[in-house]
Amino acid sequence: MVKIAVMVSGGGTNLQALIDAERRGELKNGELSAVISSNADAYALKRANRAFIPSYVLCRRDYASTDAYGAALAEMLGQLGIGLVVLAGFMTVLPPDFCRRFEGRIINIHPSLIPSFCGPGFYGLRVHEAALTKGVKVTGATVHFVSEVVDGGAIILQKAVEILPGDTPERLQKRVMQEAEWKLLPRAVSLFCEGKLQISGGTVRILD
Ligand code: GRF
């Protein structure tokens, strides 16, 4: 069994999708073992408690530097025996040292079709605002491995979502979550835990 830590900062609907998938037996060879929040008030912590998943709060501002924060996080993950780190709405950028140490073992969900509308500054509603401003007809979500480059790691899964007339950033955000994020993330986590993701030359091959 791969022990999974889910890192959160806010509402935690993606965490909930993972909890629901685990209950349905859809996280094959994976176990949600810890929820780590960068924010003590995150609603995601309530979801973790309701699902009896041990939760921890690790705030960036309690550490002198990003590196010190990364070191504390790495220490915690090591002690818990975590094999996969899932960033699910985690709002703190992790330091390069941390990303290198956990290379190939951290995945992130981003609410656009990378390489569109991603990188520094593209988070939350801003991603959907940018998609609507550009007038793209299709957007979506991406699950990818995390590298030192923000939203730049190897892509695991993507799903397209159509832009509809009358979409606002809020409506689009909700539809991207419902139609793409909540389906993609559990699938990607399960594939990882089953050992079906192979990274080579910066791209991911999904093994049957
Ligand atoms: C999601 O849109 C995710 O793609 C992005 O942050 C948001 C988190 O939402 N990285 P939630 O906390 O899972 O509801």
Coordinates of C-alpha atoms and ligand atoms in Angstrom, one line a residue:
M1 CA 0.0 0.0 0.0
V2 CA 1.3 3.5 -0.9
K3 CA 0.7 5.9 1.9
I4 CA -0.7 9.2 0.5
A5 CA -0.5 12.7 2.1
V6 CA -2.9 15.3 0.7
M7 CA -1.7 18.9 1.0
V8 CA -4.5 21.5 1.2
S9 CA -5.1 25.2 2.0
G10 CA -8.8 25.8 1.4
G11 CA -12.2 24.1 0.7
G12 CA -10.8 20.7 -0.1
T13 CA -13.3 19.5 -2.7
N14 CA -10.5 17.6 -4.4
L15 CA -9.6 16.0 -1.1
Q16 CA -13.3 15.0 -0.8
A17 CA -13.2 13.4 -4.3
L18 CA -10.2 11.3 -3.1
I19 CA -12.0 10.4 0.1
D20 CA -15.1 9.3 -1.9
A21 CA -13.0 7.4 -4.4
E22 CA -11.2 5.5 -1.6
R23 CA -14.6 4.6 -0.1
R24 CA -15.7 3.2 -3.4
G25 CA -12.5 1.1 -3.6
E26 CA -11.1 3.2 -6.5
L27 CA -7.7 4.1 -5.0
K28 CA -6.1 0.8 -5.8
N29 CA -3.1 0.1 -3.6
G30 CA -3.3 3.5 -2.1
E31 CA -4.3 4.7 1.4
L32 CA -5.2 8.3 2.4
S33 CA -2.9 8.5 5.4
A34 CA -2.5 12.2 6.2
V35 CA -3.9 15.6 5.3
I36 CA -1.5 18.5 5.8
S37 CA -2.9 22.1 5.6
S38 CA -1.0 25.3 5.3
N39 CA -3.9 27.0 6.9
A40 CA -5.5 26.2 10.3
D41 CA -8.9 27.4 9.1
A42 CA -9.1 25.4 6.0
Y43 CA -12.5 23.6 5.6
A44 CA -10.5 20.7 4.1
L45 CA -9.4 19.9 7.7
K46 CA -13.0 19.2 8.7
R47 CA -13.4 16.9 5.7
A48 CA -10.3 15.0 6.9
N49 CA -11.6 14.8 10.5
R50 CA -15.0 13.5 9.2
A51 CA -13.2 10.8 7.3
F52 CA -10.9 9.9 10.3
I53 CA -7.8 10.9 8.4
P54 CA -5.0 12.2 10.7
S55 CA -4.5 15.9 9.9
Y56 CA -1.7 18.4 10.5
V57 CA -1.2 22.1 10.1
L58 CA 2.1 23.5 8.9
C59 CA 2.0 27.2 8.3
R60 CA 4.7 28.9 6.1
R61 CA 4.8 32.0 8.4
D62 CA 5.9 29.8 11.3
Y63 CA 9.2 29.2 9.5
A64 CA 12.1 31.6 8.9
S65 CA 12.4 30.6 5.2
T66 CA 10.8 28.6 2.4
D67 CA 13.7 26.2 2.7
A68 CA 13.1 25.7 6.5
Y69 CA 9.4 25.1 5.7
G70 CA 10.3 22.5 3.1
A71 CA 12.7 20.8 5.5
A72 CA 10.0 20.6 8.2
L73 CA 7.5 19.2 5.7
A74 CA 10.1 16.6 4.4
E75 CA 10.8 15.5 7.9
M76 CA 7.1 15.1 8.6
L77 CA 6.5 13.1 5.4
G78 CA 9.5 10.9 6.2
Q79 CA 8.2 10.1 9.7
L80 CA 4.8 9.2 8.4
G81 CA 6.2 6.9 5.7
I82 CA 4.5 8.8 2.9
G83 CA 5.0 7.5 -0.6
L84 CA 2.9 10.0 -2.6
V85 CA 2.3 13.7 -1.9
V86 CA -0.8 15.1 -3.6
L87 CA -1.1 18.9 -3.8
A88 CA -4.9 19.5 -3.9
G89 CA -5.4 23.3 -3.7
F90 CA -2.1 23.8 -1.8
M91 CA -1.3 27.5 -2.0
T92 CA 2.3 27.5 -0.7
V93 CA 5.1 27.2 -3.4
L94 CA 7.4 24.4 -2.3
P95 CA 11.2 25.1 -2.4
P96 CA 13.4 23.5 -5.1
D97 CA 15.2 21.2 -2.6
F98 CA 11.9 19.7 -1.5
C99 CA 10.8 19.2 -5.1
R100 CA 14.1 17.5 -6.0
R101 CA 13.9 15.2 -2.9
F102 CA 10.4 14.1 -3.7
E103 CA 10.8 14.1 -7.5
G104 CA 8.4 11.7 -9.1
R105 CA 6.4 11.4 -5.9
I106 CA 4.5 14.7 -5.8
I107 CA 1.5 15.4 -8.1
N108 CA -0.6 18.5 -8.5
I109 CA -4.0 19.4 -9.9
H110 CA -4.3 22.6 -12.0
P111 CA -7.6 23.9 -13.4
S112 CA -6.5 24.5 -17.0
L113 CA -5.1 22.6 -19.9
I114 CA -1.4 23.1 -19.3
P115 CA 0.6 24.8 -20.9
S116 CA -2.3 27.3 -21.1
F117 CA -3.1 29.6 -18.1
C118 CA -0.5 28.2 -15.7
G119 CA 2.6 29.2 -13.9
P120 CA 3.2 32.0 -11.3
G121 CA 0.1 34.0 -10.6
F122 CA -2.3 31.6 -12.2
Y123 CA -4.3 30.2 -9.2
G124 CA -8.0 30.0 -8.1
L125 CA -10.4 32.2 -10.1
R126 CA -7.6 34.0 -11.9
V127 CA -7.1 30.9 -14.1
H128 CA -10.7 30.9 -15.3
E129 CA -10.8 34.7 -15.7
A130 CA -7.8 34.5 -18.0
A131 CA -9.4 31.7 -20.0
L132 CA -12.6 33.7 -20.5
T133 CA -10.7 36.9 -21.3
K134 CA -8.7 35.1 -24.0
G135 CA -11.9 33.7 -25.4
V136 CA -10.8 30.1 -25.6
K137 CA -13.6 27.7 -26.5
V138 CA -12.2 24.8 -24.4
T139 CA -10.5 24.7 -21.1
G140 CA -10.1 21.9 -18.6
A141 CA -7.8 20.4 -15.9
T142 CA -4.4 18.8 -15.7
V143 CA -2.8 16.5 -13.2
H144 CA 1.0 16.6 -13.4
F145 CA 4.1 15.7 -11.5
V146 CA 5.6 18.6 -9.6
S147 CA 9.0 19.9 -10.6
E148 CA 11.0 23.0 -9.6
V149 CA 9.1 24.9 -12.4
V150 CA 5.6 26.0 -11.2
D151 CA 3.1 23.9 -13.2
G152 CA 5.9 22.7 -15.4
G153 CA 6.3 19.0 -14.5
A154 CA 5.4 16.0 -16.6
I155 CA 1.7 15.8 -17.5
I156 CA -0.2 12.7 -16.2
L157 CA -3.8 13.2 -17.2
Q158 CA -5.9 16.0 -18.8
K159 CA -9.6 16.5 -19.5
A160 CA -11.2 19.2 -21.6
V161 CA -14.3 21.2 -20.5
E162 CA -16.3 23.3 -23.0
I163 CA -16.7 27.0 -22.3
L164 CA -20.5 27.8 -22.5
P165 CA -22.3 31.0 -23.3
G166 CA -22.8 33.1 -20.2
D167 CA -20.0 31.5 -18.3
T168 CA -18.5 33.5 -15.4
P169 CA -15.2 32.7 -13.8
E170 CA -17.2 31.2 -10.9
R171 CA -19.5 29.0 -13.1
L172 CA -16.5 27.8 -15.1
Q173 CA -14.5 27.0 -12.0
K174 CA -17.4 24.9 -10.7
R175 CA -17.9 23.0 -14.0
V176 CA -14.1 22.4 -14.4
M177 CA -14.1 20.9 -10.9
Q178 CA -17.2 18.7 -11.5
E179 CA -16.5 17.6 -15.0
A180 CA -12.7 17.3 -14.8
E181 CA -10.8 17.8 -11.5
W182 CA -12.8 15.4 -9.3
K183 CA -12.5 12.6 -11.8
L184 CA -8.9 13.1 -12.9
L185 CA -7.3 13.4 -9.5
P186 CA -8.5 10.0 -8.1
R187 CA -7.6 8.3 -11.3
A188 CA -4.1 9.7 -11.4
V189 CA -3.6 8.8 -7.7
S190 CA -4.7 5.3 -8.3
L191 CA -2.5 4.9 -11.4
F192 CA 0.5 6.1 -9.4
C193 CA -0.2 3.7 -6.5
E194 CA -0.6 0.8 -8.9
G195 CA 2.8 1.6 -10.3
K196 CA 1.3 2.4 -13.7
L197 CA 3.0 5.8 -14.3
Q198 CA 6.4 5.7 -16.0
I199 CA 8.2 9.0 -16.5
S200 CA 10.8 9.2 -19.2
G201 CA 12.3 12.1 -21.0
G202 CA 9.9 14.5 -19.3
T203 CA 6.8 12.8 -20.4
V204 CA 4.6 10.2 -18.7
R205 CA 3.6 6.9 -20.1
I206 CA 0.6 5.1 -18.7
L207 CA 1.2 1.4 -18.4
D208 CA -1.7 -1.0 -19.0
Ligands
GRF1 C1 -8.7 23.5 -7.5 O1 -9.3 24.3 -8.6 C2 -7.4 23.0 -7.9 O2 -7.3 22.7 -9.3 C3 -6.5 24.1 -7.6 O3 -7.0 24.7 -6.4 C4 -8.4 24.4 -6.3 C5 -8.6 23.7 -5.0 O4 -9.9 23.5 -4.7 N1 -5.1 23.7 -7.5 P1 -10.4 22.6 -3.5 O5 -9.7 23.1 -2.3 O6 -9.9 21.2 -3.8 O7 -11.9 22.7 -3.4

